[in-house]
Amino acid sequence: LCCSPARISPAMPQDRRALRAALTAQRRKVLIGLDFDCTLTVKHFYKAVAWGFGGGNPGHPHYAEMAEELSKLELPKTAGEYLEDLVACLDCLITSKPDGEAAFRELFRNFFLGGDERIKLITEWMKAETGKGNVFAVVTAGQASAVTYVLQLAVPEWIPYLPSGRVWDSQQSRHAVGAVILHKLMILRDICPDAKVVVLVDDALAKEDVSPQWLGATGAVCYNGLKYEDCGLTAEHCEKVSELVAAA
């Protein structure tokens, strides 16, 4: 049998390397790297629970506010002993009474995340950006295992966008840099080395500058519109981050 030669469209260049490179560039995603405390959350989860509840340090204002909520939910205000590990603090809260898991879920969703309306807003934003081919990750200065723990327990609607493999903390860094914010940038690039751009969203950027050299080294841009230890992402912030992503 005779096979006829393949026909090439006149509009298709015979050397397709440039075309393939252009299509690959179009498919390259943006990694949106989120801090956890006072970025995804509206209160500082680590300082309130690890420092205040577990460490017996009542000095942070978010712990004082949390203590009032704990009383309303009939949960203990302190661990009763020094607990260094954040997950151990969470277990202490959850096992403190028969319906402790439900009570903690209510505390986390309402007090730390700002309620169902804000949770829905963040969910829809992550869904929209994921639909454009972009991905999300969390890098916290707190404890990654605790973040994964509370997302699974209290915010399962966020798991498709923030799976455990993309939840890290700055203690896991292989990079010998001094500033936590630089650890976060380097970790984000490690999480998604083929990302077109890394966009870091972190309330700490309100008080820490990142040099152009480090931004260039990590292929990153920063959104510094959040106030330090304030109420985290709002609809306006999400819109501005999306604009930054679209321009990347």
Coordinates of C-alpha atoms in Angstrom, one line a residue:
L1 CA 0.0 0.0 0.0
C2 CA 1.1 3.5 -0.8
C3 CA 0.9 6.2 1.8
S4 CA 0.4 9.7 0.6
P5 CA 2.8 12.3 2.1
A6 CA 1.6 14.3 5.0
R7 CA 0.0 17.5 4.0
I8 CA 1.1 20.7 5.7
S9 CA -1.1 23.6 5.9
P10 CA 0.3 26.6 4.0
A11 CA -0.4 28.7 7.1
M12 CA 1.7 26.4 9.4
P13 CA 5.4 27.0 9.4
Q14 CA 7.6 24.0 8.7
D15 CA 9.9 25.0 11.6
R16 CA 7.5 25.0 14.5
R17 CA 10.0 25.5 17.3
A18 CA 9.0 29.2 17.7
L19 CA 5.3 28.3 17.6
R20 CA 5.8 25.6 20.3
A21 CA 7.7 28.0 22.5
A22 CA 5.0 30.6 22.1
L23 CA 2.3 28.1 23.0
T24 CA 4.3 26.9 26.0
A25 CA 4.7 30.5 27.3
Q26 CA 0.9 30.9 27.1
R27 CA 0.4 27.8 29.2
R28 CA 2.9 28.8 31.9
K29 CA 1.0 29.5 35.1
V30 CA 1.4 32.2 37.8
L31 CA 1.9 30.9 41.3
I32 CA 0.0 33.0 43.9
G33 CA 1.8 32.6 47.2
L34 CA -0.2 33.5 50.2
D35 CA 0.9 34.1 53.8
F36 CA -1.5 32.6 56.3
D37 CA -1.8 34.8 59.4
C38 CA -3.5 38.1 58.7
T39 CA -3.5 37.4 55.0
L40 CA -5.8 34.4 54.6
T41 CA -7.0 34.9 58.2
V42 CA -8.4 38.0 59.7
K43 CA -6.7 37.4 63.1
H44 CA -3.2 36.1 63.9
F45 CA -3.8 32.3 64.3
Y46 CA -0.3 31.4 65.4
K47 CA 0.2 34.1 67.9
A48 CA -3.3 33.8 69.4
V49 CA -3.2 30.0 69.8
A50 CA 0.5 29.0 70.1
W51 CA 1.6 32.1 72.1
G52 CA -1.5 32.9 74.0
F53 CA -3.4 29.6 74.5
G54 CA -0.4 27.2 74.5
G55 CA 2.4 29.4 75.7
G56 CA 0.6 31.4 78.4
N57 CA 1.6 34.7 76.9
P58 CA -1.6 36.9 76.9
G59 CA 0.1 40.0 75.4
H60 CA -1.1 39.8 71.8
P61 CA -4.4 41.6 71.2
H62 CA -5.8 38.8 69.0
Y63 CA -5.4 36.4 71.9
A64 CA -7.4 38.7 74.2
E65 CA -10.2 38.8 71.6
M66 CA -10.0 35.0 71.1
A67 CA -10.3 34.4 74.9
E68 CA -13.7 36.1 74.8
E69 CA -14.8 33.8 72.0
L70 CA -13.5 30.7 73.8
S71 CA -15.6 31.6 76.8
K72 CA -18.7 31.9 74.7
L73 CA -18.0 28.5 73.1
E74 CA -17.3 27.0 76.5
L75 CA -13.7 26.2 75.5
P76 CA -10.7 26.6 77.8
K77 CA -8.8 29.9 77.6
T78 CA -5.4 28.3 78.2
A79 CA -4.0 24.8 77.7
G80 CA -3.2 24.6 81.4
E81 CA 0.4 23.6 80.6
Y82 CA 3.1 24.9 78.3
L83 CA 2.5 23.5 74.8
E84 CA 5.1 24.5 72.3
D85 CA 3.6 22.7 69.3
L86 CA 0.6 24.4 67.6
V87 CA -1.0 21.1 66.6
A88 CA -0.9 20.0 70.2
C89 CA -2.7 23.2 71.1
L90 CA -5.4 22.4 68.6
D91 CA -5.8 18.9 69.9
C92 CA -6.1 20.3 73.4
L93 CA -8.9 22.6 72.3
I94 CA -10.8 20.0 70.3
T95 CA -10.7 17.3 73.0
S96 CA -11.6 19.6 75.8
K97 CA -15.3 18.7 75.6
P98 CA -17.4 16.2 73.6
D99 CA -18.4 18.6 70.9
G100 CA -15.1 20.4 70.9
E101 CA -14.5 19.8 67.2
A102 CA -17.7 21.6 66.2
A103 CA -16.9 24.4 68.6
F104 CA -13.4 24.8 67.3
R105 CA -14.7 24.8 63.7
E106 CA -17.1 27.6 64.6
L107 CA -14.2 29.5 66.2
F108 CA -11.9 29.1 63.3
R109 CA -14.5 30.0 60.6
N110 CA -16.0 33.0 62.3
F111 CA -13.2 34.4 64.4
F112 CA -10.1 33.6 62.4
L113 CA -11.6 33.7 58.9
G114 CA -14.2 36.4 59.2
G115 CA -17.3 34.2 58.7
D116 CA -19.0 32.4 55.8
E117 CA -19.4 35.4 53.5
R118 CA -15.7 36.1 53.5
I119 CA -14.8 32.4 53.2
K120 CA -17.1 32.2 50.1
L121 CA -15.4 35.3 48.7
I122 CA -11.9 33.8 49.0
T123 CA -13.2 30.4 47.6
E124 CA -14.7 32.0 44.5
W125 CA -11.5 34.1 44.0
M126 CA -9.3 31.0 44.1
K127 CA -11.7 29.1 41.9
A128 CA -11.6 31.9 39.3
E129 CA -7.8 32.1 39.3
T130 CA -7.4 28.4 39.1
G131 CA -9.8 28.4 36.1
K132 CA -7.3 30.7 34.4
G133 CA -4.5 28.1 34.9
N134 CA -2.9 29.7 37.9
V135 CA -2.2 27.9 41.2
F136 CA -2.1 28.8 44.9
A137 CA 0.3 28.0 47.7
V138 CA 0.6 29.0 51.4
V139 CA 4.0 29.7 53.0
T140 CA 3.6 30.7 56.6
A141 CA 6.1 31.7 59.3
G142 CA 4.0 29.6 61.6
Q143 CA 3.5 25.8 61.3
A144 CA 2.5 24.2 58.0
S145 CA 1.1 21.0 59.6
A146 CA -1.2 23.1 61.7
V147 CA -2.5 25.0 58.6
T148 CA -3.2 21.8 56.8
Y149 CA -4.9 20.5 59.9
V150 CA -7.3 23.4 60.3
L151 CA -8.1 23.6 56.6
Q152 CA -9.1 19.9 56.5
L153 CA -11.1 20.3 59.7
A154 CA -12.8 23.6 59.3
V155 CA -12.5 24.8 55.6
P156 CA -12.6 21.8 53.3
E157 CA -13.8 24.0 50.5
W158 CA -10.3 25.4 50.3
I159 CA -8.5 22.1 50.0
P160 CA -8.8 21.8 46.2
Y161 CA -6.9 25.1 45.9
L162 CA -4.5 24.6 48.9
P163 CA -3.6 20.9 49.0
S164 CA -1.1 19.8 51.7
G165 CA 1.7 19.6 49.1
R166 CA 1.4 23.4 48.6
V167 CA 1.3 24.3 52.2
W168 CA 4.7 25.1 53.6
D169 CA 6.4 27.0 56.4
S170 CA 9.6 29.0 56.4
Q171 CA 11.3 26.5 58.7
Q172 CA 11.3 24.0 55.8
S173 CA 13.6 26.2 53.7
R174 CA 16.8 24.9 52.2
H175 CA 18.0 28.5 51.6
A176 CA 20.5 30.3 53.8
V177 CA 18.9 33.7 53.8
G178 CA 18.3 35.9 56.8
A179 CA 14.8 37.4 56.3
V180 CA 11.7 35.3 56.5
I181 CA 10.2 37.0 53.5
L182 CA 13.1 35.9 51.4
H183 CA 12.7 32.3 52.7
K184 CA 9.1 32.5 51.5
L185 CA 10.0 33.7 48.0
M186 CA 12.6 31.0 47.6
I187 CA 10.3 28.3 48.8
L188 CA 7.5 29.4 46.5
R189 CA 9.9 29.2 43.5
D190 CA 10.9 25.7 44.7
I191 CA 7.2 24.7 44.9
C192 CA 6.5 25.7 41.3
P193 CA 9.8 26.1 39.4
D194 CA 8.1 26.4 36.1
A195 CA 5.7 29.2 37.1
K196 CA 5.9 32.2 34.8
V197 CA 5.9 34.5 37.8
V198 CA 5.5 34.1 41.6
V199 CA 3.1 36.7 43.2
L200 CA 3.6 36.9 46.9
V201 CA 0.8 38.3 49.0
D202 CA 1.8 38.9 52.6
D203 CA 0.9 41.4 55.3
A204 CA 4.5 41.5 56.4
L205 CA 5.3 43.3 53.1
A206 CA 3.8 46.4 54.8
K207 CA 7.0 46.6 56.9
E208 CA 9.6 44.7 54.9
D209 CA 11.0 45.6 51.5
V210 CA 12.3 43.1 49.0
S211 CA 15.2 44.3 46.8
P212 CA 14.8 44.2 43.0
Q213 CA 17.7 41.7 43.0
W214 CA 15.8 39.2 45.0
L215 CA 12.7 39.7 43.0
G216 CA 14.7 39.1 39.8
A217 CA 16.4 36.0 41.3
T218 CA 13.0 34.4 42.2
G219 CA 11.0 35.7 39.3
A220 CA 8.6 37.3 41.7
V221 CA 6.4 40.3 42.2
C222 CA 4.9 41.4 45.6
Y223 CA 1.5 42.7 46.5
N224 CA 2.1 45.0 49.5
G225 CA -1.4 46.4 49.8
L226 CA -2.2 44.7 53.1
K227 CA -1.7 46.4 56.5
Y228 CA 0.5 44.5 59.0
E229 CA -1.5 42.2 61.3
D230 CA -4.8 43.7 60.1
C231 CA -7.9 42.0 58.6
G232 CA -6.3 40.2 55.7
L233 CA -7.6 39.8 52.2
T234 CA -10.8 41.6 51.3
A235 CA -12.7 41.7 47.9
E236 CA -10.7 44.8 47.0
H237 CA -7.4 43.1 47.7
C238 CA -8.4 40.0 45.7
E239 CA -9.3 42.2 42.8
K240 CA -5.9 44.0 42.9
V241 CA -4.0 40.8 43.2
S242 CA -5.8 39.4 40.2
E243 CA -4.8 42.5 38.3
L244 CA -1.2 42.0 39.3
V245 CA -1.5 38.3 38.2
A246 CA -3.0 39.3 34.8
A247 CA -0.2 41.8 34.1
A248 CA 2.5 39.3 35.0

